[in-house]
């Protein structure tokens, strides 16, 4: 029996996930036993549950005895549409045709490429269509591009370009073969934020070269001073009331500190939503009804979100006061710190200071020039409150490689 029959070659092209790599890197190393461990590795908010969670879950427990719909129930989709309209000053978002529930945005950001990219299309000479993404990036974009049969095209985000995935650095022949572009704003891991001009230019290019724009805006409610603009808001300001070519992804994991709820939103162009909904009706990521009720409440309440934002801002301020170098990112709760060798630094931080941080190269990929735009950085997540953030800064300063 030919071995190829039993192995999926695209899966073989995926590297180990960053946290798997981190586990391997730390094998045989022990954290300094004299210090309490600070885990700044994963971007998992550690804040108390929003007050309404338990009561709502209890009230709707019976919902576990019914199958949820894949699109999400009316209450959830209406709450999402209402949040989008409030947040981005939109005229109208149709909860029926322009919104879907996601079981966390991770699965949605992955699956969307499988719904929208035609790997057999374009491009002459057996070439594949491109899926563009920042480098470094949330690794799901890379996995999605590869497994959907597209060719990932990386947009290096470096100190020199202000960590912006530069649109005007992409050659026209690449644009011509582009199927979709992932934007992450605010960016994990760099904290860069797309402004209205960036999104406008991208939409202009999308119209010219016929591709889709996917905005991962999971950190939209975590920012240093100004609330980030969103793709749908910019689309509206350009008169694209139908959000053509646009999909946005957002999540309750970060804004509401509910990563275990696994609940997010997908919204935008009704035609793309309909195609994605079709794929999802087969793959079946339906959000359980009691969880939908909690999610609807979380999109409808900003009080808890404001409290969380205050804690993240205090944490960022405390970190940079203590670190005495650099400044807070425009968005997200990540700090992206330059170091000589990111793997050596991460191991030393673990052994000497009982701190877990992620080597930046694990969030990057090898670029066309052979470099990895994440190399030479570590990412630390400020998820443990202001006091720990200050402590983390002092410990990172004390690391000797
Ligand atoms: C940039 C970015 N997008 C999406 C996600 C996915 O979040 P979730 O699946 O919890 O909604 C994460 C999670 O860390 C992220 O950092």
XYZ file of C-alpha atoms and ligand atoms in Angstrom:
417
model
C 0.000 0.000 0.000
C 1.543 3.371 -0.973
C 2.407 5.388 2.097
C 1.166 8.611 0.437
C -2.367 7.280 0.544
C -2.259 7.422 4.313
C -0.580 10.713 4.937
C -1.807 14.234 4.340
C 1.189 16.093 2.919
C -0.105 19.550 3.832
C -0.289 18.543 7.481
C 3.316 17.437 7.242
C 4.276 20.988 6.254
C 3.050 22.408 9.552
C 5.654 22.994 12.220
C 5.055 22.176 15.881
C 2.790 24.747 17.559
C 4.725 27.451 19.529
C 3.775 26.109 22.973
C 4.792 22.601 21.972
C 8.164 24.020 20.910
C 8.443 25.903 24.190
C 7.759 22.715 26.148
C 10.544 21.004 24.235
C 12.902 23.947 24.735
C 12.376 23.781 28.508
C 12.907 20.014 28.708
C 15.610 19.302 31.261
C 15.493 22.890 32.617
C 14.035 23.806 35.991
C 12.678 27.183 37.146
C 14.566 28.843 39.968
C 12.999 27.153 43.053
C 13.529 30.232 45.228
C 11.089 32.328 43.215
C 7.360 32.014 42.566
C 6.920 31.187 38.897
C 5.480 33.937 36.651
C 3.875 32.573 33.505
C 3.949 35.230 30.805
C 4.046 32.681 27.991
C 0.504 32.273 26.714
C -1.954 35.103 26.054
C -4.502 33.781 28.495
C -6.201 36.515 30.543
C -6.343 35.698 34.253
C -9.111 37.898 35.593
C -12.219 37.051 37.605
C -15.275 35.846 35.689
C -17.614 38.680 34.649
C -20.313 38.885 37.352
C -23.194 37.702 35.165
C -21.533 34.470 34.000
C -22.581 31.991 36.682
C -26.156 33.166 37.038
C -26.764 33.109 33.268
C -25.157 29.739 32.826
C -27.333 28.294 35.586
C -30.469 29.856 34.200
C -29.872 28.374 30.743
C -28.496 24.948 31.672
C -31.476 23.272 29.995
C -30.049 24.432 26.695
C -27.536 21.588 26.888
C -30.405 19.235 26.021
C -30.783 20.816 22.580
C -28.553 20.957 19.522
C -27.402 24.516 18.883
C -27.499 25.884 15.336
C -24.122 26.373 13.698
C -24.786 30.029 12.848
C -25.680 30.832 16.476
C -29.123 31.669 17.876
C -30.959 34.951 17.315
C -30.134 36.357 20.740
C -26.385 35.934 20.271
C -26.287 37.196 16.692
C -28.401 40.214 17.634
C -26.095 41.024 20.562
C -23.064 40.755 18.256
C -24.635 42.959 15.569
C -25.608 45.537 18.202
C -22.065 45.559 19.634
C -20.533 46.046 16.198
C -22.904 48.912 15.440
C -22.169 50.633 18.766
C -18.442 50.065 18.720
C -17.789 51.066 15.126
C -20.646 53.494 14.597
C -22.148 51.381 11.827
C -25.476 52.163 10.212
C -26.646 48.573 10.226
C -25.332 45.032 10.654
C -27.796 42.318 9.709
C -27.688 39.637 12.425
C -29.154 37.101 9.994
C -26.918 37.479 6.951
C -23.795 39.273 8.203
C -22.973 37.547 11.511
C -21.905 34.071 12.597
C -21.002 32.636 15.978
C -17.523 31.108 16.310
C -16.277 28.657 18.890
C -13.421 31.002 19.672
C -11.848 32.786 16.740
C -9.013 30.312 16.423
C -11.089 27.691 14.651
C -12.781 30.358 12.533
C -9.527 32.005 11.425
C -8.298 28.591 10.414
C -11.432 27.330 8.681
C -12.091 30.508 6.732
C -9.241 29.834 4.316
C -10.789 26.465 3.535
C -14.065 28.169 2.680
C -12.690 31.018 0.585
C -9.507 29.909 -1.178
C -9.540 27.915 -4.381
C -6.169 26.138 -4.444
C -6.631 25.200 -8.079
C -7.283 28.764 -9.198
C -4.946 31.299 -10.747
C -2.017 31.484 -11.231
C -0.199 29.900 -14.144
C 2.744 27.487 -14.034
C 1.129 25.370 -11.333
C 1.401 28.230 -8.863
C -0.904 28.464 -5.894
C -2.918 31.507 -4.848
C -1.306 33.577 -2.128
C -2.606 34.159 1.363
C -0.832 37.187 2.828
C -0.101 37.571 6.515
C 2.181 39.471 8.877
C 5.424 37.916 10.053
C 5.559 37.329 13.040
C 1.938 36.249 13.316
C -0.708 34.284 15.133
C 0.365 30.924 13.768
C -3.145 29.869 12.823
C -2.960 32.043 9.676
C 0.047 30.101 8.471
C -1.577 26.736 9.223
C -4.748 27.832 7.451
C -2.902 28.972 4.339
C -0.867 25.780 4.101
C -3.648 23.284 4.757
C -6.054 25.040 2.379
C -3.543 24.566 -0.436
C -2.570 28.231 -0.748
C 0.941 29.664 -0.638
C 1.628 31.807 2.437
C 3.186 35.174 1.573
C 4.809 36.771 4.604
C 4.890 40.502 5.253
C 7.849 41.189 7.536
C 7.012 43.392 10.534
C 10.201 44.803 11.951
C 11.347 47.702 14.094
C 12.429 49.449 10.869
C 8.900 49.523 9.439
C 7.178 50.190 12.762
C 5.959 46.552 12.804
C 3.484 47.307 9.996
C 2.878 44.638 7.325
C 3.818 46.939 4.447
C 1.271 46.932 1.643
C 3.384 48.878 -0.789
C 6.265 46.427 -0.436
C 4.146 43.657 -2.012
C 4.859 43.335 -5.757
C 1.965 43.650 -8.202
C 2.402 40.099 -9.493
C 1.853 38.842 -5.932
C -1.246 40.987 -5.510
C -2.549 39.612 -8.788
C -2.436 36.065 -7.404
C -3.641 36.926 -3.887
C -6.814 35.271 -2.607
C -6.929 36.792 0.857
C -4.991 38.865 3.381
C -4.964 38.369 7.138
C -4.523 41.553 9.159
C -4.050 41.343 12.915
C -4.914 44.640 14.617
C -4.020 45.173 17.384
C -1.236 42.799 16.554
C -0.204 39.764 18.502
C 2.713 39.876 19.168
C 3.960 43.365 18.218
C 1.086 45.585 19.444
C 0.918 47.455 16.099
C -2.491 48.896 15.195
C -3.876 49.415 11.675
C -5.161 52.954 11.152
C -7.986 53.983 8.840
C -5.532 54.801 6.054
C -4.052 51.317 6.219
C -7.407 49.567 5.972
C -8.548 51.963 3.192
C -5.462 51.255 1.116
C -5.909 47.524 1.630
C -9.520 47.702 0.465
C -8.423 49.696 -2.569
C -5.929 46.955 -3.399
C -8.578 44.287 -2.739
C -10.897 45.883 -5.299
C -8.122 46.324 -7.810
C -6.731 42.796 -7.514
C -9.844 40.911 -6.441
C -9.132 39.414 -3.017
C -10.656 39.288 0.478
C -9.560 41.094 3.643
C -9.765 39.217 6.925
C -9.236 41.314 10.024
C -8.414 39.562 13.269
C -9.408 42.198 15.811
C -9.368 40.012 18.943
C -7.417 42.608 20.932
C -9.591 45.555 19.836
C -10.640 46.393 23.400
C -7.111 46.326 24.833
C -5.229 49.475 23.892
C -2.923 52.031 25.455
C -4.714 55.294 24.594
C -7.082 55.369 21.606
C -9.616 52.638 20.756
C -8.413 51.037 17.506
C -10.447 51.520 14.342
C -11.987 48.362 12.907
C -12.229 47.105 9.326
C -16.030 47.357 9.255
C -15.941 50.928 10.574
C -13.471 51.929 7.879
C -15.530 50.099 5.234
C -18.564 52.081 6.303
C -16.689 55.377 6.221
C -15.762 54.555 2.612
C -19.405 53.955 1.736
C -19.054 50.165 1.651
C -22.201 49.611 3.698
C -22.348 45.999 2.475
C -18.792 45.369 3.802
C -17.916 43.784 0.457
C -14.718 41.690 0.559
C -14.465 42.143 4.360
C -14.668 39.679 7.221
C -13.805 40.503 10.811
C -13.110 38.155 13.680
C -13.390 39.109 17.320
C -13.465 37.218 20.553
C -14.687 37.198 24.118
C -11.446 35.536 25.178
C -9.548 38.784 25.558
C -12.118 41.568 26.039
C -14.192 39.621 28.538
C -11.367 37.426 29.884
C -13.412 34.343 28.961
C -10.948 32.208 26.971
C -12.586 29.022 28.215
C -15.999 30.044 26.910
C -14.665 29.531 23.378
C -16.857 32.194 21.893
C -16.189 34.714 19.178
C -17.772 36.462 16.248
C -17.411 36.455 12.489
C -19.019 39.374 10.654
C -19.003 41.190 7.346
C -19.835 40.593 3.675
C -23.056 38.553 3.488
C -21.847 36.578 0.496
C -18.666 35.466 2.276
C -20.644 34.746 5.442
C -22.986 32.542 3.456
C -20.107 30.555 1.910
C -18.408 30.202 5.269
C -21.707 29.184 6.910
C -22.055 26.414 4.343
C -18.652 24.954 5.218
C -19.432 25.333 8.912
C -22.727 23.492 8.540
C -20.592 20.458 7.614
C -17.690 20.903 10.038
C -20.134 21.755 12.829
C -18.522 24.215 15.260
C -21.823 25.099 16.944
C -21.702 27.055 20.221
C -23.692 25.316 23.004
C -26.872 27.260 23.867
C -26.040 28.065 27.536
C -22.654 29.411 26.389
C -24.363 31.508 23.723
C -26.458 33.149 26.435
C -23.343 34.081 28.421
C -21.720 35.316 25.210
C -24.750 37.482 24.320
C -24.526 39.104 27.774
C -20.773 39.637 27.411
C -21.174 41.468 24.073
C -23.923 43.582 25.660
C -21.956 44.823 28.665
C -19.014 47.225 28.596
C -18.630 47.678 32.359
C -16.530 44.547 32.804
C -14.551 45.356 29.643
C -13.635 48.799 30.975
C -12.488 47.238 34.254
C -10.297 44.790 32.355
C -8.861 47.562 30.203
C -7.924 49.527 33.304
C -6.072 46.512 34.716
C -4.177 45.960 31.440
C -3.211 49.624 31.264
C -1.992 49.566 34.849
C -0.031 46.399 34.080
C 1.607 47.963 31.007
C 2.451 51.133 32.933
C 3.860 49.135 35.856
C 5.934 46.986 33.494
C 7.520 49.882 31.602
C 8.100 51.922 34.786
C 10.064 49.020 36.196
C 11.773 48.070 32.929
C 12.826 51.686 32.332
C 13.234 51.111 28.588
C 10.786 51.078 25.685
C 7.138 52.073 25.799
C 3.776 50.319 25.939
C 2.399 48.822 22.723
C -0.440 50.718 20.995
C -2.632 47.660 21.488
C -2.801 44.200 23.137
C -1.375 43.099 26.499
C 1.875 41.786 25.001
C 5.324 43.254 25.323
C 7.702 42.478 22.485
C 11.225 42.896 23.748
C 14.447 42.808 21.735
C 17.018 40.301 23.004
C 20.205 38.840 21.561
C 19.121 35.210 21.185
C 15.478 34.572 21.998
C 15.741 30.869 22.820
C 18.774 31.337 25.044
C 17.052 34.253 26.737
C 13.844 32.259 27.356
C 15.776 29.378 28.925
C 17.849 31.753 31.070
C 14.702 33.616 32.193
C 13.146 30.310 33.180
C 16.174 28.978 35.032
C 17.407 32.174 36.682
C 14.163 34.087 37.259
C 11.380 31.457 37.140
C 9.720 33.337 34.300
C 8.116 31.815 31.209
C 8.251 33.932 28.043
C 7.895 32.902 24.410
C 10.802 33.136 21.940
C 9.674 35.483 19.175
C 10.884 33.215 16.389
C 8.217 30.672 17.426
C 5.654 33.254 16.298
C 7.407 33.903 13.035
C 8.296 31.935 9.941
C 11.252 31.942 7.592
C 10.954 34.852 5.245
C 12.040 35.137 1.614
C 15.454 36.437 2.669
C 15.953 33.475 5.002
C 15.431 35.504 8.182
C 12.644 35.102 10.729
C 11.105 38.459 11.655
C 10.330 37.141 15.144
C 13.949 36.265 15.869
C 15.739 38.561 18.305
C 12.580 39.138 20.388
C 10.707 37.558 23.225
C 6.997 37.985 23.884
C 5.718 38.425 27.418
C 1.983 38.516 28.192
C 0.946 40.931 30.936
C -1.912 38.845 32.204
C -1.126 38.551 35.883
C -2.010 42.073 37.098
C 0.087 45.224 37.679
C 2.093 43.973 40.655
C 3.271 40.870 38.821
C 3.907 42.960 35.699
C 6.373 45.141 37.629
C 7.969 42.056 39.158
C 8.202 40.462 35.708
C 10.004 43.536 34.346
C 12.575 43.475 37.147
C 13.177 39.775 36.689
C 13.562 40.098 32.902
C 16.058 42.920 33.444
C 18.057 40.687 35.737
C 18.378 37.826 33.210
C 21.982 37.162 32.154
C 22.569 35.135 29.016
C -4.213 37.291 17.407
C -5.131 36.253 17.950
N -6.192 35.919 17.225
C -7.047 34.981 17.631
C -6.863 34.327 18.831
C -7.827 33.255 19.197
O -8.534 33.481 20.344
P -9.821 32.663 20.682
O -9.835 31.417 19.866
O -9.726 32.391 22.124
O -10.970 33.561 20.313
C -5.755 34.624 19.616
C -5.521 33.901 20.865
O -4.521 33.975 21.523
C -4.867 35.619 19.160
O -3.776 35.962 19.874
